[in-house]
CSV table of C-alpha atoms in Angstrom, one decimal:
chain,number,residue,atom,x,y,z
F,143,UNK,CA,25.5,-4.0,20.0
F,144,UNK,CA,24.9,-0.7,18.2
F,145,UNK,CA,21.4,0.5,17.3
F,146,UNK,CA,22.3,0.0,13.1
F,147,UNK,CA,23.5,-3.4,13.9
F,148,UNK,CA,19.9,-4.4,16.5
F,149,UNK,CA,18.1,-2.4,13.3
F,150,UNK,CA,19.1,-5.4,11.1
F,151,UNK,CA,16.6,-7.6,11.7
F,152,UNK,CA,13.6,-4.7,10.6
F,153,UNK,CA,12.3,-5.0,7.2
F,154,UNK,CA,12.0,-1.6,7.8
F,155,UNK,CA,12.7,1.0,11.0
F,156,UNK,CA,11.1,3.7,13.0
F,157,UNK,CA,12.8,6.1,10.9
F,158,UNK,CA,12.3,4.5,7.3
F,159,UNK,CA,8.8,4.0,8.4
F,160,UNK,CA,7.6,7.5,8.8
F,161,UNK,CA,9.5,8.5,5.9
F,162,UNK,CA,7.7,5.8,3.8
F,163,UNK,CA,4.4,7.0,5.2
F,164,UNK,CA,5.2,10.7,4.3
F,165,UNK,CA,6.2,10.2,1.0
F,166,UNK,CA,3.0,8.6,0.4
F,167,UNK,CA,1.4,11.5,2.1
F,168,UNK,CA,3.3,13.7,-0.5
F,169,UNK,CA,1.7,12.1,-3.5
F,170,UNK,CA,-1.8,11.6,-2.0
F,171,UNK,CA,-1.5,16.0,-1.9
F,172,UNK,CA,-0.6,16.3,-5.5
F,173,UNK,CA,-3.4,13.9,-6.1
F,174,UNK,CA,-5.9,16.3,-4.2
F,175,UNK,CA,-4.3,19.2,-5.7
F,176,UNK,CA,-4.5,17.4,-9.0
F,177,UNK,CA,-8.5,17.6,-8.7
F,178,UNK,CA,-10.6,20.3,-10.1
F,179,UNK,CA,-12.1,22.3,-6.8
F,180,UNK,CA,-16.1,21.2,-8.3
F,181,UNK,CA,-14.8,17.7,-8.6
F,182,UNK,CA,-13.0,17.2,-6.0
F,183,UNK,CA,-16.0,16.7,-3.5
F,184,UNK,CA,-18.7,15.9,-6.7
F,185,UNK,CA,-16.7,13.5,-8.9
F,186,UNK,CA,-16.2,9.7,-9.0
F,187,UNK,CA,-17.3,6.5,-10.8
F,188,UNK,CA,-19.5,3.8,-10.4
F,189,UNK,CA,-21.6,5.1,-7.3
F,190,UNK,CA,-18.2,5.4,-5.4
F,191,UNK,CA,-17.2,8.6,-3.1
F,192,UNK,CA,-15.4,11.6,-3.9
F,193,UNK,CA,-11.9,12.1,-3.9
F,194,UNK,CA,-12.4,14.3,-1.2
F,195,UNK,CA,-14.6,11.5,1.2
F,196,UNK,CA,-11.5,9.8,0.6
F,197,UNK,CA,-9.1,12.3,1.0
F,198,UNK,CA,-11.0,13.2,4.6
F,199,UNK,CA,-11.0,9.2,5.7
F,200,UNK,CA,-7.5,8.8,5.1
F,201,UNK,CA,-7.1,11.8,7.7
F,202,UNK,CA,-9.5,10.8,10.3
F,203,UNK,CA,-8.1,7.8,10.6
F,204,UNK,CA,-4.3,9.1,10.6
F,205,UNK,CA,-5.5,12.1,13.0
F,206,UNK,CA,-6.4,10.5,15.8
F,207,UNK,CA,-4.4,6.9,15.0
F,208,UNK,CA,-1.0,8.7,15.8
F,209,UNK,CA,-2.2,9.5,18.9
F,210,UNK,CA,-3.3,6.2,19.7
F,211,UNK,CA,-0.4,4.3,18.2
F,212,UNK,CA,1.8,6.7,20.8
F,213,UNK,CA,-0.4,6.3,24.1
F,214,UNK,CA,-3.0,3.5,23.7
F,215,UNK,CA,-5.8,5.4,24.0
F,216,UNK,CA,-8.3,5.9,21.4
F,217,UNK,CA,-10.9,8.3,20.0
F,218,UNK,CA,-13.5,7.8,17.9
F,219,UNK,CA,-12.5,7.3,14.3
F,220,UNK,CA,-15.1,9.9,13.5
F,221,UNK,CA,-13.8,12.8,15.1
F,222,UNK,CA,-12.3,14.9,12.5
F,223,UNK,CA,-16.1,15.0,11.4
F,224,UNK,CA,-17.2,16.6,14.4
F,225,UNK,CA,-16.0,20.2,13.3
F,226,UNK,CA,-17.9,19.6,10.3
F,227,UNK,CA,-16.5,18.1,6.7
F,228,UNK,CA,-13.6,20.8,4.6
F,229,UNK,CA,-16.1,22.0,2.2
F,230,UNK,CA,-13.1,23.8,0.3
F,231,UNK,CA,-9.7,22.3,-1.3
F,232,UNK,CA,-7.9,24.7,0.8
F,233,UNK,CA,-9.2,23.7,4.2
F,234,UNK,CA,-8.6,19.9,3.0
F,235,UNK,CA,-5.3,20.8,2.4
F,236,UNK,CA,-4.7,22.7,5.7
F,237,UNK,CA,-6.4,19.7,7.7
F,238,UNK,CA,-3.7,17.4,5.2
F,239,UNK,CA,-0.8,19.7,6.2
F,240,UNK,CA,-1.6,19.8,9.8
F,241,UNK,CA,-1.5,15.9,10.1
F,242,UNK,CA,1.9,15.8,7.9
F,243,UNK,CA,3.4,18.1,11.1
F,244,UNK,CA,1.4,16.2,13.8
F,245,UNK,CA,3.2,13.0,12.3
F,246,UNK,CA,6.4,13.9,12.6
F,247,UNK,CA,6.1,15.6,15.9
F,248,UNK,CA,4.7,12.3,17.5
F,249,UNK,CA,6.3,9.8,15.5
F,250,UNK,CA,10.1,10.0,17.4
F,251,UNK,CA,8.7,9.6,20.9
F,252,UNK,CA,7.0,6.3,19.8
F,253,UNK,CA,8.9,3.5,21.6
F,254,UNK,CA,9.9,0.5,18.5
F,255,UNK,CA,8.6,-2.2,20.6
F,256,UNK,CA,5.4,-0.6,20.8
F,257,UNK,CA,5.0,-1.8,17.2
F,258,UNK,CA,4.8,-5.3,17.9
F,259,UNK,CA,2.1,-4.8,21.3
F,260,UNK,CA,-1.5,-5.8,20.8
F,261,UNK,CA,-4.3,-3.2,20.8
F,262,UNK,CA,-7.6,-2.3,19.9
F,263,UNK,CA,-7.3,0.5,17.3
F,264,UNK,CA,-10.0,2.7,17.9
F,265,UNK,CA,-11.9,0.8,20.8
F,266,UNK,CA,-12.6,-1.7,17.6
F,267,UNK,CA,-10.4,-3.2,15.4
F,268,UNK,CA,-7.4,-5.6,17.5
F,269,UNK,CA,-4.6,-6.2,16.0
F,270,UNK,CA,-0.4,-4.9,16.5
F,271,UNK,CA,0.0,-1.8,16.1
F,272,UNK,CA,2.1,-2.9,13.0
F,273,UNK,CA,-0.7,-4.2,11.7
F,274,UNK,CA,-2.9,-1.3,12.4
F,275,UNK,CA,-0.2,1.3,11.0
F,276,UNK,CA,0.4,-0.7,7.6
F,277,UNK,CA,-3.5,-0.6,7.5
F,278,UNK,CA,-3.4,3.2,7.5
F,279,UNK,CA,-0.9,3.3,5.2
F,280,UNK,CA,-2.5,0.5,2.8
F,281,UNK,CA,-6.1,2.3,3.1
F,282,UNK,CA,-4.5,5.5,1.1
F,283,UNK,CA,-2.6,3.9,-1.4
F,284,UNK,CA,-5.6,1.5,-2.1
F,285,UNK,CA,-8.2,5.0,-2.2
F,286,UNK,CA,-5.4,7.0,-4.0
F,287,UNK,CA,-5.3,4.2,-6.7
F,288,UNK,CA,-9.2,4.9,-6.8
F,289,UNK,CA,-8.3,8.9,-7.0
F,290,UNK,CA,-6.4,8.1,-10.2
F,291,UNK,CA,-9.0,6.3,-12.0
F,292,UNK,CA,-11.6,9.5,-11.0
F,293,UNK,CA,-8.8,11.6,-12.4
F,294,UNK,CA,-7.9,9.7,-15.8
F,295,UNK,CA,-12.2,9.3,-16.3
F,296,UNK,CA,-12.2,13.3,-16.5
F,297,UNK,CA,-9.1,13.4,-18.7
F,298,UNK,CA,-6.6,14.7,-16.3
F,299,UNK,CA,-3.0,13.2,-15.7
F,300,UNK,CA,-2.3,12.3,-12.8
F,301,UNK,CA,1.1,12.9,-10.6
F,302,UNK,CA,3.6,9.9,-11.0
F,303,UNK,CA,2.6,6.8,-9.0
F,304,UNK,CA,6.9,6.7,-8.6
F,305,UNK,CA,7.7,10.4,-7.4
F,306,UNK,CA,7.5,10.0,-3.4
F,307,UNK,CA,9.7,13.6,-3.2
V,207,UNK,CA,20.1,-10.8,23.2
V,208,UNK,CA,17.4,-12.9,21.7
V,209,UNK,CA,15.9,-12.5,18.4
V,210,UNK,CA,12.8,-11.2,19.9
V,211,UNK,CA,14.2,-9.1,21.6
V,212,UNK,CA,16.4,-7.8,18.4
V,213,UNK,CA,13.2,-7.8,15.9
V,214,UNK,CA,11.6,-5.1,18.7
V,215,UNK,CA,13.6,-2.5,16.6
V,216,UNK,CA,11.8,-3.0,13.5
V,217,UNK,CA,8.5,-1.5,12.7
V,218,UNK,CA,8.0,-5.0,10.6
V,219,UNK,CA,9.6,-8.4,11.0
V,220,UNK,CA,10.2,-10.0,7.7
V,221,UNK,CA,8.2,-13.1,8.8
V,222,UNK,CA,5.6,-10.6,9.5
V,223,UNK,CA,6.6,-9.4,6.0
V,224,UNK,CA,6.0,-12.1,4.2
V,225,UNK,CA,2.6,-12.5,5.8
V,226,UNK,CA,1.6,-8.7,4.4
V,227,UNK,CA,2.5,-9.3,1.6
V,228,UNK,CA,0.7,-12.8,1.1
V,229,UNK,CA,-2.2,-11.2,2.7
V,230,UNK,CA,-2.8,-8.1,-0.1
V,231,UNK,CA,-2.0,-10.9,-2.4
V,232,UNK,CA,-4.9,-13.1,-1.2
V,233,UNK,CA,-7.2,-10.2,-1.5
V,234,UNK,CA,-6.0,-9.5,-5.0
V,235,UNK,CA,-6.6,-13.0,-5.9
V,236,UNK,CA,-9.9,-12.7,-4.9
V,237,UNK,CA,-10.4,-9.3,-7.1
V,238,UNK,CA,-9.2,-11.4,-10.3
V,239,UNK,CA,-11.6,-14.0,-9.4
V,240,UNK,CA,-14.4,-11.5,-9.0
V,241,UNK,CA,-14.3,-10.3,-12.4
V,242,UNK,CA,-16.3,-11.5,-15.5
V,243,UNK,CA,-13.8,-13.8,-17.5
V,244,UNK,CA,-14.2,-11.1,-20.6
V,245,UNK,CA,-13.8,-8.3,-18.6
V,246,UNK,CA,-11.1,-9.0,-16.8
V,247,UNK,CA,-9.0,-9.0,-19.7
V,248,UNK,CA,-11.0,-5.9,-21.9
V,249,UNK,CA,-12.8,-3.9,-19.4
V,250,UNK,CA,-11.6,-0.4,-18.1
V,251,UNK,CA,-12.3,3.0,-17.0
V,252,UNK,CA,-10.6,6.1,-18.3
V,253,UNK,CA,-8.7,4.5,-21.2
V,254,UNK,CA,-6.6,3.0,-18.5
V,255,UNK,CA,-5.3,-0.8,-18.8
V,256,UNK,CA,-7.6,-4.0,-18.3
V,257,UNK,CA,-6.9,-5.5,-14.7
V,258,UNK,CA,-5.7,-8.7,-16.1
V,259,UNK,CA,-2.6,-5.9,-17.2
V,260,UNK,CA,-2.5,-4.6,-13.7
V,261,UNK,CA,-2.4,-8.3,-12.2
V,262,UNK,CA,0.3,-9.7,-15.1
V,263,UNK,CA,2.6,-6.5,-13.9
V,264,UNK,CA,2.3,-7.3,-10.3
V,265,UNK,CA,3.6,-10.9,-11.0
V,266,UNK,CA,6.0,-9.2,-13.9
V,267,UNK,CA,7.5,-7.7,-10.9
V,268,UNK,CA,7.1,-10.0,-8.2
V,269,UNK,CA,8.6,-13.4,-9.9
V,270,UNK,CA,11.8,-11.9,-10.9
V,271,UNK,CA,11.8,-9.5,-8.0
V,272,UNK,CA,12.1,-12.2,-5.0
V,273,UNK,CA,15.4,-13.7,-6.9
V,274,UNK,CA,16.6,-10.1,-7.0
V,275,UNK,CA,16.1,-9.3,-3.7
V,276,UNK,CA,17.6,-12.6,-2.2
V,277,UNK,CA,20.4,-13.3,-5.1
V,278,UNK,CA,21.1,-9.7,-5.7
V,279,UNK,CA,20.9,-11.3,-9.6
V,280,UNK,CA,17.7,-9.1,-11.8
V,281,UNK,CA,16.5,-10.8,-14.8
V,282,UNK,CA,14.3,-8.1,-16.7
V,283,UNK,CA,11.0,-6.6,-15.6
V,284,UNK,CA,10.3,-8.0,-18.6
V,285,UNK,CA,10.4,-11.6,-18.6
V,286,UNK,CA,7.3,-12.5,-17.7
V,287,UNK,CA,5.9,-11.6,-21.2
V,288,UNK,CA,8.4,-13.7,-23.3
V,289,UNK,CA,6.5,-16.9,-22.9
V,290,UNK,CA,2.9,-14.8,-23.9
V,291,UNK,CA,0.7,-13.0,-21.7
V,292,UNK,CA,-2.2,-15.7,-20.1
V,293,UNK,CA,-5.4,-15.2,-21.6
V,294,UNK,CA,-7.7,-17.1,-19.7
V,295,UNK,CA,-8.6,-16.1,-15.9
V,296,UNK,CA,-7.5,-19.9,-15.0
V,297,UNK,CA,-4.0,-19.3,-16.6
V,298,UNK,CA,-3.6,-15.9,-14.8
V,299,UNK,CA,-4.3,-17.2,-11.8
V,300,UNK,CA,-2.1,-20.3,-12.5
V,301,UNK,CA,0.5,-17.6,-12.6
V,302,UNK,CA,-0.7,-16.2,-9.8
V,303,UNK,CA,0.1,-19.1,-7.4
V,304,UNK,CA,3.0,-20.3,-8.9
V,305,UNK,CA,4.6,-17.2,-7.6
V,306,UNK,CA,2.7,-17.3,-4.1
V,307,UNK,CA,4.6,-21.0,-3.8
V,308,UNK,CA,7.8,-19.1,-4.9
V,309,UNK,CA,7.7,-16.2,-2.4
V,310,UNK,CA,6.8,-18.8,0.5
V,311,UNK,CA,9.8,-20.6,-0.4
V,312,UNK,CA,12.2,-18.0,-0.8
V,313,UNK,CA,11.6,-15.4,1.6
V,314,UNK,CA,12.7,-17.1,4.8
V,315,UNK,CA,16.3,-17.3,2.5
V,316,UNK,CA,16.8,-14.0,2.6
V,317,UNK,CA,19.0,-12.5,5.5
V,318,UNK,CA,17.3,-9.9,7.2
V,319,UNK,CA,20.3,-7.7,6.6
V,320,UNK,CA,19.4,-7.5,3.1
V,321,UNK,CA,16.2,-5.4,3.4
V,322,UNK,CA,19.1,-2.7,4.0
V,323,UNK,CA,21.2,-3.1,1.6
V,324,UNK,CA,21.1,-0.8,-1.7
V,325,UNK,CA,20.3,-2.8,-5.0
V,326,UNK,CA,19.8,-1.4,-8.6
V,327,UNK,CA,16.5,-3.3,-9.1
V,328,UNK,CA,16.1,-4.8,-12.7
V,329,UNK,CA,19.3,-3.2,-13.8
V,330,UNK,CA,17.2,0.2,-13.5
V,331,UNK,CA,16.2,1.6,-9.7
V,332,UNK,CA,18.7,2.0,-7.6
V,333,UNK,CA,17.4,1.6,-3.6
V,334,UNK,CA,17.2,-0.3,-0.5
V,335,UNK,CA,16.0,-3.4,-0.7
V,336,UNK,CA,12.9,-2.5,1.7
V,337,UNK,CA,12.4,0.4,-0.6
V,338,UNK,CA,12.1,-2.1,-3.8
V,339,UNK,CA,9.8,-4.8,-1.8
V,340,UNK,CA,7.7,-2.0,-0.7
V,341,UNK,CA,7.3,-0.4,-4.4
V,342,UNK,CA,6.4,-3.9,-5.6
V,343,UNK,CA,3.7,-4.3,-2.5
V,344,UNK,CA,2.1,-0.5,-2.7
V,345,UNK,CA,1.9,-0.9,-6.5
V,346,UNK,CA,-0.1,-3.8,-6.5
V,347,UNK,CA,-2.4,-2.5,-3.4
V,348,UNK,CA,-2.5,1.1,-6.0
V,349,UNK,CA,-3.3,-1.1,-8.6
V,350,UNK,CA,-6.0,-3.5,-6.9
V,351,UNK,CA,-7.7,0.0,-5.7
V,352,UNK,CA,-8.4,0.6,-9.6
V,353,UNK,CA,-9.4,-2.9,-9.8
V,354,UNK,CA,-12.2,-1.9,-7.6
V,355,UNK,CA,-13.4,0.6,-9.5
V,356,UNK,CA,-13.7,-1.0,-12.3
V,357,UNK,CA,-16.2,-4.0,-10.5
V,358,UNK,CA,-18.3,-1.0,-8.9
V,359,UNK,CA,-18.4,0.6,-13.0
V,360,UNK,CA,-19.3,-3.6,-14.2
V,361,UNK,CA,-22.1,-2.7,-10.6
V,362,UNK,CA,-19.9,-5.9,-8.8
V,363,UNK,CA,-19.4,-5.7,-5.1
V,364,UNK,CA,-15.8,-6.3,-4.6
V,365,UNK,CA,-14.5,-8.4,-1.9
V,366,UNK,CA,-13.9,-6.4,1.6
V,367,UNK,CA,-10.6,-4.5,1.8
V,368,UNK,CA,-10.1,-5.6,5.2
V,369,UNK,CA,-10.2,-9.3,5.0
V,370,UNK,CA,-6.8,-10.4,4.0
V,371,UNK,CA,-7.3,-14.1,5.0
């Protein structure tokens, strides 16, 4: 049995996977670039947190999460805060960029049936690792929908919600 | 080789598929419930839509969408709106079920080989299959995300991202 014929029985696979995460990745950087510097850590609505508290979960979750997806073990969630929060676009951009390379450096060498094993994601939340990866994944587009609303209430367009390129 | 041992090369079964997705549509039930009848179907931020809009497109594309993917057969995206748009929260969420009983009992119809196949969607985007049910999924978790802005504008305490039961 080949490898295309196994991959049958995926809604999606390894490889469609990352690229599915990563081109959600794309469009969460055009919404950051999108964002006045000023705004992007000052802005939002109703009490909510910037775009760029947002911007910096989506990595520290995704930072150390690919590691433990990979191995099975854990850091804290809040270690990307350790070094101190990206007070510039630029370094939350080079923080975004360094993740993007991290992903698809690690990604390949995770073994498919690790996606179906129970863990605890971050010494805390048990689940598959399915389950944890489609949360990472979910938690962006469900902040970058919040992004585009901060972005419309100060008048500026934001990238199409389609364009994944 | 058993199925289980087949499904170990996807990142995501589609009976763990179908739970996602009736998962993030649980949650987004519960966002339409949270909302003020009259502000569900006239409040928003940004001069963007009202999130009875945002919920009618995520059934617009759902109900149509799950013959599509199993028949291969797209009505338009458009449908949904021929009988009238609901305008009552309880009609809306009649809707809503309606298609929640649909997806249950088509799903497990549709051969897993499907997911991979390429579809023009609606006569219009061309894609996988997985691609499709994945746009209709992320663009309603996009859209619920707005959804929550607008309760924390309205000063309403949306229901937990996390919960999905």
């Amino acid at each position: 049995m080949t490898q295309e014929t196994i991959s049958t029985k995926a809604v999606i696979t390894p490889a469609e996977m990352l690229e599915h995460w990563q081109g959600h990745r794309r469009l969460t950087r055009r919404v950051i670039e999108a964002f006045p510097e000023k705004e992007l850590f000052s802005f939002s609505v109703g009490g909510m947190r910037p775009f760029s508290e947002l911007a910096l979960e989506m990595i520290a979750m995704g930072m150390p999460g690919i590691d433990g997806m990979l191995t099975g073990k854990w850091s804290t969630f809040e270690a990307i805060y350790e070094g101190g929060r990206p007070t510039t676009k630029e370094a939350l951009l080079a923080l975004w960029d360094e993740l993007t390379e991290k992903l698809n450096r690690l990604w390949p060498e995770i073994p498919a049936e690790r996606f179906h094993e129970v863990d605890v994601a971050f010494g805390q939340y048990e689940g598959t690792i399915q389950f944890t990866l489609f949360y990472f994944v979910d938690n962006e587009i469900h902040h970058r929908g919040q992004g585009y609303v901060y972005l419309r209430a100060l008048g500026i367009e934001p990238p199409p919600f389609w364009d994944r390129a």
